[in-house]
Every structure is written in C-alpha cells, then in structure tokens.
Amino acid sequence: MLPRDRLPTHEVENQPDEPGDRDLWAEDPILRAAAGAAGAEAGLLSAHARALGTAQMAEAAREAERTGPELKTFDRGGRRLDEVRFPAGYHSLLRLGLGAGYAALPWRGAAGGHATHAAMVYLHSQVEPGTCCPMTMTYASVPALEADPGLAALWRPRLTAAAYDPAVAPVAEKTAATLGMAMTEKQGGSDVRANTTRAEPADGAYRLTGHKWFCSAPMSDGFLTLAQAPGGLTCFLVPRWLEEGRNAIHLMRLKDKLGNRANASAEIEYHGAVAHRLGDEGAGVRTIIEMVHHTRLDTAMAPAGLMRAALAEAMRWVSGRRAFQRRLVDQPLMRSVLADLALDLEGAAALAFRTARAFDDPAERPFARIAVALAKYLSNKRCPTVIAEAMEVLGGMGYVADTPLPMLYREAPLNGIWEGSGNVICLDILRTLSRDPDARAALERELAAPAGASRAYDAALAAYRDRWRDGPDEAAARAFAEETAHLLAAAILAPDTPDIADSYVRARLTHRPLTPGTVTGLSTDSLLARLAPPA
C-alpha cells in the first residue's frame, strides 16, 4: 500500500515543501536591522514573531479571512442585537496581538514603544492583515483621549491593557477594551466638515442622530466619531454598551469589500445614541487628528509587511522549483526581477521604521509629521506592483488561494485609501511643508545627512533641489511627493547599506522603470541575501 502522501498516478516533485512553523524574526534580516535601528524591543519581537509564525496561527488566519464576520441584527424574538460574530481564528489573532502589547506598548513608557508596535504591524500584516484594523484603532485612539481626563481615566487603562476581552459589556466591567472610528458620511468622504450627524446636549452628555457611511471595527467597545454640535463639528466618544443596556447604535450592513475580509466594516446609524464630548465644541478635527496621525503610522508600515510576505513566498518558490535544468533562483533574469522588487521592500521598511523612531522621540515630532505622509504615499503606491509581480513569479500557483498571494493582492490597495487617499496625502505634504518650518527643516536635515557618501545620491539630491527650487504647484504634488519619498528612503538606507542605497538611487531616481527587472547594475546578491531566509 502506498504512503498517504504518494499518488498512484505520479510522483509529486519539483514543488517547494510546505512552510510549516516559521520564525518571522530570524528569517528576516531587513526587519532585524530596521527595527534595531529604530530602538524596538528585539527580545519581545523575536518571541512574538515565533508565536505568530506557527502553522497553527497560519490556519487561524486562513479561517479568519475565509469565514469572515457575520452581522447579527436581531435575536430570534425580533429584538435588536447589532452584533458582529467572528470565527475562532479571528479571536486567536487578536488575543495574540493585543496580549503581546500591540496597542499598549507605546503608551506604557517603554523605550522604543512605537517602533516595537510598528514591527508588530509589519509582522501581523504578513499573516492576517484584516485583524490589524481593530488593534491599530485601539492603539491610535489613546492620545485623543487626553482631551478629557475623566474619559481617559475610565478608558485608557483598558485600551492599554495587554489583554483581549471580547465580552459585550459596559467598559467599566471589562478587563480590556477596543476602540473604533466612525467619521465619514456619504456626502463628504474625506471632507468631514460636510458631515451632517447631529449632536444635541442631553443629561450631561450628548445624543447623536445620523448615518455613518463607514465605521471601522463596529464590534469595538466604543467609537470616536464626528458630529455637528451647537458649536460646530465636534469629536465624541460613543460607547457601544451602557449600564442600562445597548446604546442606540444600529448596524445597518457590513461592507462587502475587495479585501480585508477578516475585519468588519459597517454602515451604522445613531438613533439618539449617548455620546461623550472629547475636546471643545467646534474642535472636532483638531481633536481626532491625533488618532489619524497614529493610524497613518500603521498605514505606512503595513505595505512593508505585505510586500515582505509576498516576496518571502516568491523566494520560497524560486528556491524550491527548477525549470530548464536550473533552479529558478539561479536564473539571471529571475534574480534581476526579485532584486528590483526587493528594493521596494528595503525602501518601505527604511521609511516606516525611521518614522516610527521619530514617533518615539517628542523632539522629532516635526519630522514625524512629514515622514509619515511620505512613507504612506510611496509605499502604498509600490505595494500592488510588488505583490502582482510576486504572484507572477509563482505562475498559475500564485493566482490560486492555496497560496497567500491572492489575499495579499486584495489587501494591497487598502492602506493607500485608508486615512487619506493618495491625493489627500500629497496635498497634506505640500501644506505641511509650506506651513510648518520645523517639519521642512527636519526633512532637509535628513536629506542632507548622507552628503558625500555617494556620488549617485549627491547628484540625485542636487537635481531634486534644482527641480523643486520654487516648490511644486498642486498639479505636481504627486511627482514631488514620490521623488521626495524616494530620496528620503535612499538617505535612510545610505549609512548602513551603501550598496543598496546606490542601487535604490539608480533604480528609483535615475532609471524610473515602468516594470520591475529592467534596471541593470543593481547589488543583486546583497538584495537577495537580505530577502531570503538563512540556509
């Protein structure tokens, strides 16, 4: 009798082995170097990466993504429930991430807290990116609570608990809590000042009435939201559950999204929902912008994780597959393509971790403001191309959901849309540089730092300064943002990996390719050595 893994019709050969348990820290020199330079906690990350990389967690991720959330609007007697139910895999991933401090570490005074958090975003994005959303929202909501010490005293200890408590109960009765966001409306989108949701003072709080077109993580214990109070657009914290029962928040439907399927996104309505004001009336944007600032860090980091996952899968394939009597990884054209793609991962990781380091240093807040926008814009524009090419490396297998490539490809556009689409981010970049001299000076210092280390970089910087001497107009905002972000990535790479920085300048600032693999003279061996797991 044949062994169970043997087929009577043919031998299974020329197929890479199943990945099994993986050490996502040990096999990723790019992560170790960038996270270390940013001041992240290596020991914690090493342990978390091993736990996250197990075959068991891969199966939990698959269940979370394939099964997805289910909206339960009513109970069997017709009473409103307005709950979202998730498969066990979803809860496993949140328990692992929140329990490790994904949302808590930056707010507990630990050195390198934001950098460690950012590394967790990078790691979780490789395994199941949809489950990052509720954890990211919870992380980012904490600084917004500083606008009200009373609310902060109740919510902050639970938002920063290294634990996961999915119970449906008032926040005071929970050991840990999550917080979501509901800002956008049909008529306004990014223009939140066009919101029409009403907030009326009542019984020492407010009552909200209106419809929100997008509510991120609707199963959260509360939401930061914007509504028109008597004094103008105002930020509110809306608890999902009150001491007397459910708050008047109706979940109308879950969004049927391209990707991010493990995570629930919903349309909701407030029917006189109890809400607590955060900050002054009329100061809504100024209050909630702290949350947006921190979620943007995660949208800048996530594409690096997605690219890493796609390229790791491509490297596993080419290292274990032969064609025309040679391993694919040994074929020159394949190496050129993979090295070119690796540059995008190198640049994205460099930008995101340097930005995270600035988040950890109050003195670098001006640099963080401009760097997070540049990183978010560039990395999310490169991400879909990198993943599509990695999919093509696997051929037909890359298009099949037995591999993670289809999931990664569906996820690739999301972070470029969330928390400001490309045009919004580019206009923010122009606005920051024109109105914030500290941010402008911080960026200039960073770009000037590698001067003299590389003739290619010096020439690119001189050309950049000449081209934009008078500053860009609005129509050129994308060209300016792209070139600035590429230069910043090269500047960050230069001190520790000068050969890769030179390749980056050649490929992204000189050659300007339309397709990967068309640049010659790259440091192919160095790039692939940092991309592949150790032998």
Short mmCIF file of C-alpha atoms in Angstrom, two decimals:
data_model
loop_
_atom_site.label_atom_id
_atom_site.label_comp_id
_atom_site.label_asym_id
_atom_site.label_seq_id
_atom_site.Cartn_x
_atom_site.Cartn_y
_atom_site.Cartn_z
CA MET A 1 0.00 0.00 0.00
CA LEU A 2 1.32 3.43 -0.96
CA PRO A 3 2.05 6.00 1.77
CA ARG A 4 -0.77 8.51 2.11
CA ASP A 5 1.26 11.32 0.52
CA ARG A 6 2.09 9.20 -2.57
CA LEU A 7 -0.21 9.18 -5.56
CA PRO A 8 -0.77 6.13 -7.78
CA THR A 9 -0.61 8.25 -10.94
CA HIS A 10 2.61 10.22 -10.40
CA GLU A 11 5.33 11.35 -8.04
CA VAL A 12 4.93 14.86 -6.55
CA GLU A 13 8.21 16.56 -7.31
CA ASN A 14 9.61 19.97 -8.17
CA GLN A 15 7.31 21.55 -5.58
CA PRO A 16 8.60 23.52 -2.56
CA ASP A 17 7.97 21.97 0.84
CA GLU A 18 5.14 23.28 2.98
CA PRO A 19 6.37 26.19 5.10
CA GLY A 20 5.32 24.71 8.47
CA ASP A 21 6.30 26.71 11.56
CA ARG A 22 8.32 29.79 10.64
CA ASP A 23 10.45 32.19 12.66
CA LEU A 24 9.42 35.51 11.14
CA TRP A 25 12.18 37.32 13.03
CA ALA A 26 15.16 35.04 12.38
CA GLU A 27 14.42 34.73 8.65
CA ASP A 28 14.13 38.49 8.05
CA PRO A 29 17.41 40.46 8.22
CA ILE A 30 15.65 43.57 6.88
CA LEU A 31 13.27 43.57 9.86
CA ARG A 32 16.02 42.89 12.41
CA ALA A 33 18.22 45.70 11.11
CA ALA A 34 15.48 48.31 10.66
CA ALA A 35 13.70 47.54 13.93
CA GLY A 36 17.01 47.56 15.79
CA ALA A 37 17.99 50.92 14.34
CA ALA A 38 14.59 52.29 15.39
CA GLY A 39 15.07 51.16 19.00
CA ALA A 40 12.44 48.40 19.01
CA GLU A 41 12.47 45.68 21.68
CA ALA A 42 14.21 42.79 19.94
CA GLY A 43 13.58 40.12 22.57
CA LEU A 44 9.85 40.75 22.70
CA LEU A 45 9.62 40.84 18.91
CA SER A 46 11.62 37.66 18.46
CA ALA A 47 9.27 35.74 20.76
CA HIS A 48 6.17 37.27 19.19
CA ALA A 49 7.37 36.53 15.66
CA ARG A 50 7.87 32.87 16.52
CA ALA A 51 4.38 32.62 18.05
CA LEU A 52 2.83 34.38 15.08
CA GLY A 53 4.70 32.28 12.52
CA THR A 54 3.40 28.88 13.58
CA ALA A 55 1.34 26.71 11.28
CA GLN A 56 -1.45 26.94 13.87
CA MET A 57 -1.59 30.72 13.50
CA ALA A 58 -1.48 30.39 9.73
CA GLU A 59 -4.56 28.19 9.95
CA ALA A 60 -6.27 30.68 12.30
CA ALA A 61 -5.53 33.43 9.76
CA ARG A 62 -6.97 31.36 6.95
CA GLU A 63 -10.14 30.73 8.94
CA ALA A 64 -10.50 34.40 9.89
CA GLU A 65 -10.09 35.55 6.29
CA ARG A 66 -12.17 32.88 4.57
CA THR A 67 -15.05 32.69 7.04
CA GLY A 68 -15.21 36.40 7.80
CA PRO A 69 -17.55 38.28 10.13
CA GLU A 70 -21.31 37.83 10.31
CA LEU A 71 -23.78 40.56 11.25
CA LYS A 72 -26.47 39.54 13.73
CA THR A 73 -29.01 42.37 13.61
CA PHE A 74 -31.81 40.76 15.63
CA ASP A 75 -32.30 37.91 18.05
CA ARG A 76 -34.88 35.24 17.28
CA GLY A 77 -37.57 37.20 19.11
CA GLY A 78 -37.06 40.27 16.94
CA ARG A 79 -35.10 42.33 19.49
CA ARG A 80 -32.14 44.31 18.16
CA LEU A 81 -28.73 42.75 18.73
CA ASP A 82 -26.46 44.78 16.43
CA GLU A 83 -23.54 42.43 17.00
CA VAL A 84 -20.82 41.09 14.76
CA ARG A 85 -19.79 37.45 15.20
CA PHE A 86 -16.35 36.18 14.23
CA PRO A 87 -14.75 32.76 13.78
CA ALA A 88 -12.37 31.40 16.40
CA GLY A 89 -9.32 32.22 14.25
CA TYR A 90 -10.09 35.92 14.42
CA HIS A 91 -10.19 35.87 18.21
CA SER A 92 -6.94 33.88 18.33
CA LEU A 93 -5.11 36.54 16.34
CA LEU A 94 -6.46 39.43 18.41
CA ARG A 95 -5.66 37.60 21.62
CA LEU A 96 -2.08 37.07 20.45
CA GLY A 97 -1.57 40.61 19.17
CA LEU A 98 -3.25 42.60 21.94
CA GLY A 99 -1.82 40.24 24.57
CA ALA A 100 1.69 40.98 23.30
CA GLY A 101 1.11 44.73 23.61
CA TYR A 102 0.31 45.69 20.00
CA ALA A 103 -1.94 48.54 21.22
CA ALA A 104 -0.45 49.01 24.71
CA LEU A 105 3.34 49.19 24.45
CA PRO A 106 3.74 52.77 23.16
CA TRP A 107 1.62 54.17 26.00
CA ARG A 108 3.33 52.35 28.87
CA GLY A 109 6.54 54.35 28.80
CA ALA A 110 8.65 51.57 27.31
CA ALA A 111 11.66 52.69 25.27
CA GLY A 112 11.03 52.24 21.57
CA GLY A 113 7.34 51.58 22.17
CA HIS A 114 6.12 52.95 18.85
CA ALA A 115 8.90 51.19 16.96
CA THR A 116 8.04 47.89 18.64
CA HIS A 117 4.38 48.45 17.85
CA ALA A 118 5.26 49.23 14.23
CA ALA A 119 7.23 45.98 13.97
CA MET A 120 4.15 44.11 15.20
CA VAL A 121 2.13 45.78 12.44
CA TYR A 122 4.74 44.59 9.94
CA LEU A 123 4.57 41.03 11.30
CA HIS A 124 0.79 40.75 11.61
CA SER A 125 0.33 42.21 8.11
CA GLN A 126 2.22 39.20 6.77
CA VAL A 127 -0.06 36.67 8.47
CA GLU A 128 -3.57 38.21 8.52
CA PRO A 129 -3.77 41.96 7.82
CA GLY A 130 -7.52 42.29 8.39
CA THR A 131 -7.17 41.67 12.10
CA CYS A 132 -4.74 44.60 12.37
CA CYS A 133 -7.55 47.15 11.97
CA PRO A 134 -9.19 46.89 15.41
CA MET A 135 -5.80 46.68 17.11
CA THR A 136 -4.49 49.70 15.20
CA MET A 137 -7.60 51.76 16.01
CA THR A 138 -7.22 50.93 19.67
CA TYR A 139 -3.54 51.93 19.65
CA ALA A 140 -4.24 55.18 17.84
CA SER A 141 -7.22 56.25 19.95
CA VAL A 142 -5.25 56.66 23.19
CA PRO A 143 -3.73 60.13 22.58
CA ALA A 144 -7.10 61.55 21.52
CA LEU A 145 -8.46 60.75 24.99
CA GLU A 146 -6.11 63.31 26.52
CA ALA A 147 -8.75 65.91 25.59
CA ASP A 148 -10.90 64.68 28.51
CA PRO A 149 -9.19 63.45 31.72
CA GLY A 150 -12.38 61.87 33.03
CA LEU A 151 -12.92 59.74 29.95
CA ALA A 152 -9.21 58.92 29.85
CA ALA A 153 -9.34 57.66 33.45
CA LEU A 154 -12.08 55.19 32.51
CA TRP A 155 -10.96 54.10 29.05
CA ARG A 156 -7.18 54.39 28.90
CA PRO A 157 -6.34 51.59 31.40
CA ARG A 158 -8.49 49.20 29.38
CA LEU A 159 -7.24 50.32 25.98
CA THR A 160 -3.65 49.89 27.15
CA ALA A 161 -4.16 46.55 28.88
CA ALA A 162 -2.04 43.79 27.33
CA ALA A 163 -5.12 41.61 27.00
CA TYR A 164 -8.13 40.87 24.82
CA ASP A 165 -11.65 40.86 26.25
CA PRO A 166 -14.35 40.32 23.58
CA ALA A 167 -17.26 40.31 26.07
CA VAL A 168 -20.22 42.55 25.22
CA ALA A 169 -20.48 44.66 28.38
CA PRO A 170 -20.10 48.25 29.66
CA VAL A 171 -16.46 49.31 29.54
CA ALA A 172 -16.28 49.66 33.34
CA GLU A 173 -16.91 45.91 33.65
CA LYS A 174 -14.18 44.86 31.21
CA THR A 175 -10.52 44.00 31.73
CA ALA A 176 -9.56 45.29 28.27
CA ALA A 177 -11.30 47.29 25.56
CA THR A 178 -11.02 48.20 21.89
CA LEU A 179 -11.99 51.45 20.21
CA GLY A 180 -13.04 52.03 16.60
CA MET A 181 -13.74 55.05 14.43
CA ALA A 182 -16.80 56.35 12.57
CA MET A 183 -16.09 59.59 10.72
CA THR A 184 -17.06 59.53 7.06
CA GLU A 185 -20.52 60.10 5.63
CA LYS A 186 -21.97 59.59 2.15
CA GLN A 187 -21.92 63.20 1.07
CA GLY A 188 -18.46 64.12 2.35
CA GLY A 189 -15.97 61.27 2.41
CA SER A 190 -12.61 62.83 3.28
CA ASP A 191 -14.31 66.22 3.63
CA VAL A 192 -15.55 65.54 7.17
CA ARG A 193 -16.61 69.17 7.61
CA ALA A 194 -19.55 68.28 5.36
CA ASN A 195 -20.83 65.81 7.99
CA THR A 196 -24.48 66.21 8.98
CA THR A 197 -24.75 63.88 12.01
CA ARG A 198 -26.29 65.99 14.81
CA ALA A 199 -25.20 66.14 18.45
CA GLU A 200 -27.60 67.63 20.98
CA PRO A 201 -26.72 68.20 24.66
CA ALA A 202 -28.77 65.98 26.99
CA ASP A 203 -28.43 64.81 30.61
CA GLY A 204 -24.81 65.88 31.00
CA ALA A 205 -23.78 64.20 27.74
CA TYR A 206 -24.98 64.40 24.12
CA ARG A 207 -27.39 62.50 21.92
CA LEU A 208 -26.25 61.72 18.37
CA THR A 209 -28.53 61.26 15.36
CA GLY A 210 -27.23 60.45 11.89
CA HIS A 211 -25.77 57.95 9.46
CA LYS A 212 -22.10 56.98 9.06
CA TRP A 213 -21.10 55.52 5.70
CA PHE A 214 -18.00 53.81 7.14
CA CYS A 215 -17.50 52.58 10.66
CA SER A 216 -14.20 50.78 11.14
CA ALA A 217 -14.30 47.85 13.56
CA PRO A 218 -18.01 48.08 14.53
CA MET A 219 -17.65 45.38 17.22
CA SER A 220 -15.42 47.70 19.27
CA ASP A 221 -16.40 48.79 22.78
CA GLY A 222 -16.72 52.37 21.59
CA PHE A 223 -16.09 54.69 18.67
CA LEU A 224 -14.52 58.05 18.12
CA THR A 225 -16.88 59.96 15.85
CA LEU A 226 -17.55 63.43 14.50
CA ALA A 227 -20.89 65.22 14.69
CA GLN A 228 -22.26 68.74 14.39
CA ALA A 229 -22.81 70.15 17.89
CA PRO A 230 -24.24 73.65 18.52
CA GLY A 231 -20.68 74.99 18.46
CA GLY A 232 -19.64 73.22 15.26
CA LEU A 233 -18.01 69.94 14.24
CA THR A 234 -17.03 68.12 17.43
CA CYS A 235 -15.34 64.86 18.41
CA PHE A 236 -17.25 62.38 20.58
CA LEU A 237 -16.63 59.04 22.23
CA VAL A 238 -19.69 56.81 21.73
CA PRO A 239 -19.80 53.70 23.98
CA ARG A 240 -21.40 50.64 22.42
CA TRP A 241 -22.86 49.42 25.70
CA LEU A 242 -24.34 51.48 28.56
CA GLU A 243 -25.03 50.42 32.14
CA GLU A 244 -28.73 50.18 31.27
CA GLY A 245 -28.12 48.20 28.08
CA ARG A 246 -27.22 48.70 24.43
CA ASN A 247 -26.57 52.18 23.14
CA ALA A 248 -28.76 53.34 20.26
CA ILE A 249 -26.26 52.37 17.54
CA HIS A 250 -27.77 50.38 14.68
CA LEU A 251 -25.52 48.32 12.43
CA MET A 252 -27.21 48.65 9.04
CA ARG A 253 -24.99 46.34 6.99
CA LEU A 254 -21.43 45.09 6.69
CA LYS A 255 -19.45 46.38 3.73
CA ASP A 256 -18.70 43.80 1.03
CA LYS A 257 -15.04 44.70 0.50
CA LEU A 258 -12.41 43.66 -2.01
CA GLY A 259 -10.05 42.55 0.75
CA ASN A 260 -9.55 43.00 4.49
CA ARG A 261 -12.20 40.30 4.78
CA ALA A 262 -11.45 39.13 8.31
CA ASN A 263 -12.28 42.62 9.58
CA ALA A 264 -15.80 44.01 9.76
CA SER A 265 -16.55 47.45 8.34
CA ALA A 266 -20.10 48.71 8.58
CA GLU A 267 -22.63 51.37 7.87
CA ILE A 268 -24.12 52.49 11.15
CA GLU A 269 -26.84 54.84 12.34
CA TYR A 270 -27.08 56.78 15.57
CA HIS A 271 -30.66 56.96 16.86
CA GLY A 272 -30.18 59.32 19.79
CA ALA A 273 -27.04 57.45 20.87
CA VAL A 274 -25.40 58.61 24.10
CA ALA A 275 -22.04 60.24 23.39
CA HIS A 276 -19.37 61.97 25.47
CA ARG A 277 -17.65 65.06 24.09
CA LEU A 278 -13.90 64.94 23.57
CA GLY A 279 -12.44 68.43 23.44
CA ASP A 280 -14.27 71.67 22.80
CA GLU A 281 -17.27 72.06 20.55
CA GLY A 282 -16.07 73.03 17.11
CA ALA A 283 -12.62 71.44 17.64
CA GLY A 284 -13.52 68.04 16.25
CA VAL A 285 -10.88 67.78 13.54
CA ARG A 286 -8.14 69.11 15.82
CA THR A 287 -9.09 66.52 18.48
CA ILE A 288 -9.39 63.44 16.28
CA ILE A 289 -6.33 64.29 14.19
CA GLU A 290 -4.16 62.70 16.89
CA MET A 291 -5.84 59.39 16.17
CA VAL A 292 -5.41 59.89 12.42
CA HIS A 293 -1.72 60.76 12.89
CA HIS A 294 -1.08 57.44 14.64
CA THR A 295 -3.18 55.30 12.31
CA ARG A 296 -1.14 56.74 9.46
CA LEU A 297 1.97 55.24 11.00
CA ASP A 298 0.36 51.83 10.64
CA THR A 299 -0.80 52.50 7.08
CA ALA A 300 2.82 53.40 6.28
CA MET A 301 4.15 50.22 7.89
CA ALA A 302 1.57 47.69 6.68
CA PRO A 303 2.61 47.76 2.99
CA ALA A 304 6.14 46.82 4.01
CA GLY A 305 4.72 43.76 5.78
CA LEU A 306 2.55 42.85 2.80
CA MET A 307 5.49 43.16 0.41
CA ARG A 308 7.66 41.08 2.73
CA ALA A 309 5.05 38.30 2.82
CA ALA A 310 4.72 38.26 -0.97
CA LEU A 311 8.46 38.27 -1.60
CA ALA A 312 9.12 35.60 1.03
CA GLU A 313 6.60 33.40 -0.77
CA ALA A 314 8.28 34.16 -4.11
CA MET A 315 11.72 33.33 -2.70
CA ARG A 316 10.45 30.06 -1.25
CA TRP A 317 9.07 29.17 -4.66
CA VAL A 318 12.13 30.04 -6.73
CA SER A 319 14.45 28.31 -4.24
CA GLY A 320 12.46 25.07 -4.40
CA ARG A 321 11.48 24.98 -8.06
CA ARG A 322 13.50 24.07 -11.16
CA ALA A 323 12.93 24.92 -14.81
CA PHE A 324 15.15 24.28 -17.81
CA GLN A 325 17.64 22.31 -15.70
CA ARG A 326 18.28 25.14 -13.24
CA ARG A 327 16.74 26.36 -10.02
CA LEU A 328 14.66 29.45 -10.70
CA VAL A 329 16.60 31.44 -8.11
CA ASP A 330 19.81 30.87 -10.08
CA GLN A 331 18.47 32.24 -13.35
CA PRO A 332 19.78 35.76 -14.08
CA LEU A 333 16.53 37.33 -15.26
CA MET A 334 14.62 36.00 -12.25
CA ARG A 335 17.32 37.38 -9.95
CA SER A 336 17.08 40.78 -11.63
CA VAL A 337 13.32 40.91 -11.12
CA LEU A 338 13.48 39.82 -7.48
CA ALA A 339 16.32 42.22 -6.66
CA ASP A 340 14.36 45.10 -8.18
CA LEU A 341 11.29 44.16 -6.10
CA ALA A 342 13.46 43.83 -3.01
CA LEU A 343 14.41 47.50 -3.37
CA ASP A 344 10.79 48.48 -2.77
CA LEU A 345 10.71 46.42 0.42
CA GLU A 346 14.02 47.92 1.54
CA GLY A 347 12.73 51.44 0.93
CA ALA A 348 9.37 50.83 2.58
CA ALA A 349 10.91 49.28 5.68
CA ALA A 350 13.51 52.05 5.96
CA LEU A 351 10.89 54.79 5.68
CA ALA A 352 8.42 53.20 8.09
CA PHE A 353 10.88 52.31 10.83
CA ARG A 354 12.64 55.67 10.65
CA THR A 355 9.21 57.29 11.01
CA ALA A 356 8.37 55.04 13.97
CA ARG A 357 11.61 56.09 15.65
CA ALA A 358 10.52 59.71 15.29
CA PHE A 359 7.18 58.86 16.93
CA ASP A 360 9.15 57.70 19.98
CA ASP A 361 11.05 60.98 20.31
CA PRO A 362 8.98 64.11 21.15
CA ALA A 363 11.79 66.28 19.78
CA GLU A 364 11.28 64.65 16.37
CA ARG A 365 7.55 65.32 16.14
CA PRO A 366 8.03 67.78 13.22
CA PHE A 367 9.90 65.11 11.25
CA ALA A 368 7.25 62.51 12.14
CA ARG A 369 4.53 64.75 10.67
CA ILE A 370 6.10 64.92 7.24
CA ALA A 371 7.79 61.49 7.19
CA VAL A 372 4.61 59.53 7.94
CA ALA A 373 2.85 61.13 4.97
CA LEU A 374 5.76 60.50 2.60
CA ALA A 375 6.10 56.88 3.74
CA LYS A 376 2.37 56.22 3.49
CA TYR A 377 2.16 57.65 -0.01
CA LEU A 378 5.16 55.96 -1.62
CA SER A 379 4.99 52.52 0.00
CA ASN A 380 1.32 52.08 -0.80
CA LYS A 381 1.86 53.06 -4.43
CA ARG A 382 4.61 50.44 -4.80
CA CYS A 383 2.83 47.68 -2.86
CA PRO A 384 0.31 46.48 -5.52
CA THR A 385 3.03 46.30 -8.18
CA VAL A 386 5.36 44.29 -5.95
CA ILE A 387 2.66 41.81 -4.97
CA ALA A 388 1.43 41.41 -8.56
CA GLU A 389 4.98 40.63 -9.71
CA ALA A 390 5.49 38.19 -6.81
CA MET A 391 2.26 36.48 -7.85
CA GLU A 392 3.60 36.16 -11.39
CA VAL A 393 6.81 34.56 -10.09
CA LEU A 394 4.68 31.62 -8.93
CA GLY A 395 2.88 31.43 -12.25
CA GLY A 396 -0.56 29.84 -12.05
CA MET A 397 0.00 28.82 -8.42
CA GLY A 398 0.25 32.47 -7.48
CA TYR A 399 -3.31 33.03 -8.66
CA VAL A 400 -4.65 30.20 -6.52
CA ALA A 401 -5.80 30.80 -2.95
CA ASP A 402 -3.85 27.78 -1.69
CA THR A 403 -1.06 30.37 -1.56
CA PRO A 404 -1.38 33.70 0.30
CA LEU A 405 -0.80 35.77 -2.85
CA PRO A 406 -4.48 36.37 -3.76
CA MET A 407 -5.22 37.56 -0.21
CA LEU A 408 -2.17 39.84 -0.23
CA TYR A 409 -3.13 41.22 -3.64
CA ARG A 410 -6.65 42.08 -2.49
CA GLU A 411 -5.17 43.79 0.56
CA ALA A 412 -2.55 45.78 -1.35
CA PRO A 413 -4.64 48.89 -2.24
CA LEU A 414 -6.27 49.34 1.17
CA ASN A 415 -3.69 51.30 3.13
CA GLY A 416 -3.30 53.75 0.27
CA ILE A 417 -7.01 54.58 0.62
CA TRP A 418 -7.49 54.40 4.37
CA GLU A 419 -6.68 57.54 6.40
CA GLY A 420 -6.26 59.68 3.31
CA SER A 421 -6.05 58.59 -0.31
CA GLY A 422 -3.06 59.47 -2.46
CA ASN A 423 -4.22 62.95 -3.48
CA VAL A 424 -5.20 63.85 0.08
CA ILE A 425 -1.81 62.76 1.39
CA CYS A 426 0.10 64.66 -1.32
CA LEU A 427 -1.84 67.84 -0.55
CA ASP A 428 -1.10 67.29 3.15
CA ILE A 429 2.59 67.07 2.30
CA LEU A 430 2.51 70.38 0.44
CA ARG A 431 0.52 72.00 3.23
CA THR A 432 2.87 70.74 5.95
CA LEU A 433 5.99 71.93 4.15
CA SER A 434 4.50 75.36 3.39
CA ARG A 435 3.07 75.99 6.88
CA ASP A 436 5.44 74.14 9.21
CA PRO A 437 9.03 75.42 9.03
CA ASP A 438 10.14 72.90 11.67
CA ALA A 439 8.93 69.98 9.56
CA ARG A 440 10.55 71.46 6.45
CA ALA A 441 13.87 71.93 8.28
CA ALA A 442 13.75 68.40 9.73
CA LEU A 443 13.22 66.90 6.29
CA GLU A 444 16.03 68.93 4.81
CA ARG A 445 18.42 67.79 7.56
CA GLU A 446 17.54 64.16 6.90
CA LEU A 447 18.07 64.52 3.15
CA ALA A 448 21.38 66.32 3.65
CA ALA A 449 22.77 63.81 6.19
CA PRO A 450 24.37 61.35 3.69
CA ALA A 451 26.06 64.09 1.66
CA GLY A 452 29.46 62.95 0.40
CA ALA A 453 28.84 59.24 0.99
CA SER A 454 27.59 58.52 -2.52
CA ARG A 455 28.11 60.43 -5.76
CA ALA A 456 24.87 58.97 -7.12
CA TYR A 457 22.90 60.21 -4.13
CA ASP A 458 24.57 63.63 -4.18
CA ALA A 459 23.70 64.03 -7.86
CA ALA A 460 20.09 62.97 -7.25
CA LEU A 461 19.74 65.40 -4.34
CA ALA A 462 21.20 68.27 -6.39
CA ALA A 463 18.82 67.53 -9.26
CA TYR A 464 15.91 67.40 -6.82
CA ARG A 465 16.78 70.76 -5.28
CA ASP A 466 17.13 72.32 -8.69
CA ARG A 467 13.86 70.86 -9.97
CA TRP A 468 11.81 71.99 -6.99
CA ARG A 469 13.64 75.25 -6.22
CA ASP A 470 10.39 77.22 -6.36
CA GLY A 471 8.28 74.49 -4.81
CA PRO A 472 5.66 72.39 -6.60
CA ASP A 473 2.22 73.60 -7.59
CA GLU A 474 -0.77 71.49 -6.69
CA ALA A 475 -0.90 69.66 -10.02
CA ALA A 476 2.67 68.42 -9.48
CA ALA A 477 2.07 67.25 -5.90
CA ARG A 478 2.34 63.55 -6.75
CA ALA A 479 5.60 63.94 -8.66
CA PHE A 480 7.05 65.94 -5.77
CA ALA A 481 5.87 63.51 -3.09
CA GLU A 482 7.20 60.48 -4.97
CA GLU A 483 10.63 61.95 -5.59
CA THR A 484 10.93 63.31 -2.05
CA ALA A 485 9.97 59.97 -0.53
CA HIS A 486 12.41 58.07 -2.76
CA LEU A 487 15.21 60.43 -1.75
CA LEU A 488 14.34 60.06 1.92
CA ALA A 489 14.38 56.26 1.63
CA ALA A 490 17.81 56.38 -0.03
CA ALA A 491 19.09 58.75 2.66
CA ILE A 492 17.97 56.36 5.40
CA LEU A 493 19.50 53.33 3.67
CA ALA A 494 22.83 55.01 2.94
CA PRO A 495 24.66 54.80 6.31
CA ASP A 496 24.24 51.04 6.90
CA THR A 497 23.72 49.62 3.40
CA PRO A 498 25.51 51.96 0.96
CA ASP A 499 25.49 49.45 -1.90
CA ILE A 500 21.73 49.01 -1.58
CA ALA A 501 21.28 52.77 -1.30
CA ASP A 502 23.22 53.25 -4.53
CA SER A 503 21.06 50.62 -6.22
CA TYR A 504 17.98 52.37 -4.89
CA VAL A 505 19.08 55.71 -6.36
CA ARG A 506 19.86 54.09 -9.69
CA ALA A 507 16.56 52.20 -9.86
CA ARG A 508 14.13 54.72 -8.39
CA LEU A 509 15.63 58.17 -9.02
CA THR A 510 17.62 57.71 -12.22
CA HIS A 511 16.11 54.88 -14.24
CA ARG A 512 12.40 55.36 -13.38
CA PRO A 513 11.31 51.92 -14.67
CA LEU A 514 7.78 51.04 -15.70
CA THR A 515 8.31 47.34 -14.96
CA PRO A 516 10.50 45.59 -12.38
CA GLY A 517 13.59 43.83 -13.65
CA THR A 518 14.53 46.46 -16.24
CA VAL A 519 17.32 48.07 -14.19
CA THR A 520 20.86 46.79 -14.69
CA GLY A 521 23.82 47.02 -12.34
CA LEU A 522 21.94 46.51 -9.06
CA SER A 523 23.53 44.90 -6.00
CA THR A 524 21.57 41.75 -6.76
CA ASP A 525 23.47 39.39 -4.44
CA SER A 526 23.20 41.73 -1.45
CA LEU A 527 19.49 42.33 -2.03
CA LEU A 528 18.59 38.66 -2.40
CA ALA A 529 20.72 37.68 0.59
CA ARG A 530 18.65 40.05 2.76
CA LEU A 531 15.41 38.79 1.22
CA ALA A 532 15.92 35.06 1.61
CA PRO A 533 15.77 33.11 4.89
CA PRO A 534 19.08 31.69 6.10
CA ALA A 535 20.10 28.37 4.64
#
